[in-house]
């Protein structure tokens, strides 16, 4: 594997930039649409998976997306903060993603396809810290709606995909009663952004209507081995009127509840509903809608054909 590497000084820190094929960083772009959308939209999706043998990475510090030659469009840092620049007015949903200590960190942006040209070139930079305490940029490029290429080789790394939800969501959904349920691979979105993402894909934050649906979803989450005390945003908010819970997508009143003991408690203004994995089992809880505390996942529900 050919590698081009150099070192330069930035803010008094030593940065190594690596452009190489078959790294632990992947970058994809493409377009998608759904029967709920009036226009086709584009996306870029950047991932880094640890462990990363190329650089002995011990920590992911940020994921950045650039328009080449040198315009930064979006950045996700280790606090899960998203910073959108340059295309802020045209990236309707901004960026979404999560940086993890282990496993896969991911960052995605969506945009209207008329804001960029087919063939425009972009770069994903994974800003990481190596075992030698060096800050390292691992960079991979892609052309919009074309196969990804390495910065030093015109060899395709991975073809673009048409289903953005296959990048953001777990690819093995729950099928139940003519609906499909997808669990997010990313964490830390606000409830509103999570619902908007689900809607952009033709779905919505899951709306639990009865005991049977609740049990099916709980068993699905157990099979996914989600972390202890992990939270998953579902449909349900009482932001408009305390204790009057409605679904964000359909605006129907929620009439099925399976609260954990002592919940909902509206501690500090908790207006959104989650399923939380507690020692006694998975139950409903109310948490902040902002998505920061506990970095919740989310679940999208999709009506199958003939059930809309």
C-alpha angles and dihedrals in degrees: 000000000000114000130190112199137172139162128227137168121254122170089343091299125120109240125188116199117205124189111182145137124253096019124153087262121086127186125190137176135186146124133272141180139177138198087261093059129080094200138037115251133201131225142191120202126190126188138178122190125204136249091054111187096188094073106009089245115199099173139020109220102176146342116221133186120207135188104222137277093032117316115125111215104176142002134193116194133196092266086062090248114150119210117191119193136169098010096042092124094053103037094085096187095032114211131321133189148103136245115217134194090229135014122020125349114195139187128186136181129190128203143171109269093229091065094067135036128241106259096029108145125232136180133214116209120194107200106206142163119235130211088261088060092249122142107234132191114208107193134192127175134213137181118228111267091353131099115282117257135197117248092242101032130050088218118125115245100185134346118241119260129222097215111073091183088065087065098042099036136053105269094224107072131187114254112206133157096338092314133102124214123202124194116213122245090205130069140203103047118139115252089250094053091046091053092046090052091050090049092048087059094048097264140082141221104294114274110208110205107170148006095269092054091045092052092048091052093045091052089048091053091047089054088053090057093224115193123274110272091010115151128215120197114232131174114290135095137170095189093120096048125008113249093006102109120198134172113254094221106040095024088222119143115260109241102171120072135173102177125182114244111288093015142162093038102155089223107187093349104312107181106159132075128235139169107239127199104225128166092262092051141278114317141156120276136172118236139162115295092223096083097222106105109076092355095250124212120221138219127221124205122208126195110226121227113293093022103077 
